[in-house]
């Protein structure tokens, strides 16, 4: 978040007279990559860390809209711009990576102990491609990639899971 804040400060100093679409493009191309770098693997789960990242996006949204009224929540300005929350974007990125792993499209291998032995639907899943959620004794492991993503994966509707390609999956996931 510190590096993203520095980049946002640079943009604010140099683009303060530009049109909103130029400011938005600068944020999306220069700041947001710092906030999302390696987010599939490193995905904050404490509210403090989530808020730290989201606050950078809120400040950027205020800058783009020239709305510094602190009585208006930053989240509503982000919604007004049509931007997704960073938390939502991280979730979608994790699920997209899991889709690639389940369908053998990406280089990510799902450990055998997490794979279903048969394609049947159990009481904890909604589709035949569901995975076995591992038992977690610590918060660190509970919120790591596989346990966290498997919980989200198993709740997806079957029409999303049965997509034929990653682009179709991504498109349906965005509209969910």
Coordinates of N, CA, C and O in Angstrom, one line a residue, residues 1-9 34-35 52-53 56 59:
X1 N 0.8 -1.2 0.0 CA 0.0 0.0 0.0 C 0.9 1.3 0.0 O 0.5 2.3 -0.6
X2 N 2.0 1.2 0.6 CA 2.9 2.4 0.7 C 3.4 2.7 -0.8 O 3.4 3.9 -1.1
X3 N 3.8 1.8 -1.5 CA 4.2 2.0 -2.9 C 3.1 2.6 -3.7 O 3.3 3.5 -4.6
X4 N 1.9 2.0 -3.6 CA 0.7 2.5 -4.3 C 0.4 3.9 -3.9 O 0.0 4.7 -4.8
X5 N 0.5 4.2 -2.6 CA 0.3 5.6 -2.1 C 1.3 6.6 -2.8 O 0.9 7.7 -3.1
X6 N 2.5 6.2 -2.9 CA 3.5 7.1 -3.5 C 3.2 7.3 -5.0 O 3.3 8.4 -5.5
X7 N 2.8 6.2 -5.7 CA 2.4 6.4 -7.1 C 1.2 7.2 -7.2 O 1.1 8.1 -8.2
X8 N 0.2 7.1 -6.3 CA -1.0 7.9 -6.4 C -0.6 9.4 -6.1 O -1.1 10.3 -6.8
X9 N 0.3 9.6 -5.2 CA 0.7 11.0 -4.9 C 1.4 11.6 -6.2 O 1.2 12.8 -6.5
X34 N 0.2 -2.1 -8.3 CA 0.9 -2.3 -7.0 C -0.1 -2.9 -6.0 O 0.4 -3.7 -5.1
X35 N -1.3 -2.6 -6.0 CA -2.3 -3.1 -5.1 C -2.7 -4.6 -5.3 O -3.1 -5.3 -4.4
X52 N -6.7 -1.0 4.4 CA -5.5 -0.3 4.0 C -5.4 -0.2 2.5 O -5.1 0.8 1.9
X53 N -5.7 -1.3 1.8 CA -5.6 -1.4 0.4 C -6.8 -0.6 -0.3 O -6.7 0.1 -1.2
X56 N -6.6 3.2 -0.5 CA -5.9 3.8 -1.6 C -6.8 4.0 -2.8 O -6.8 5.1 -3.4
X59 N -9.1 7.0 -2.2 CA -8.5 8.3 -2.4 C -8.3 8.5 -3.9 O -8.5 9.6 -4.4

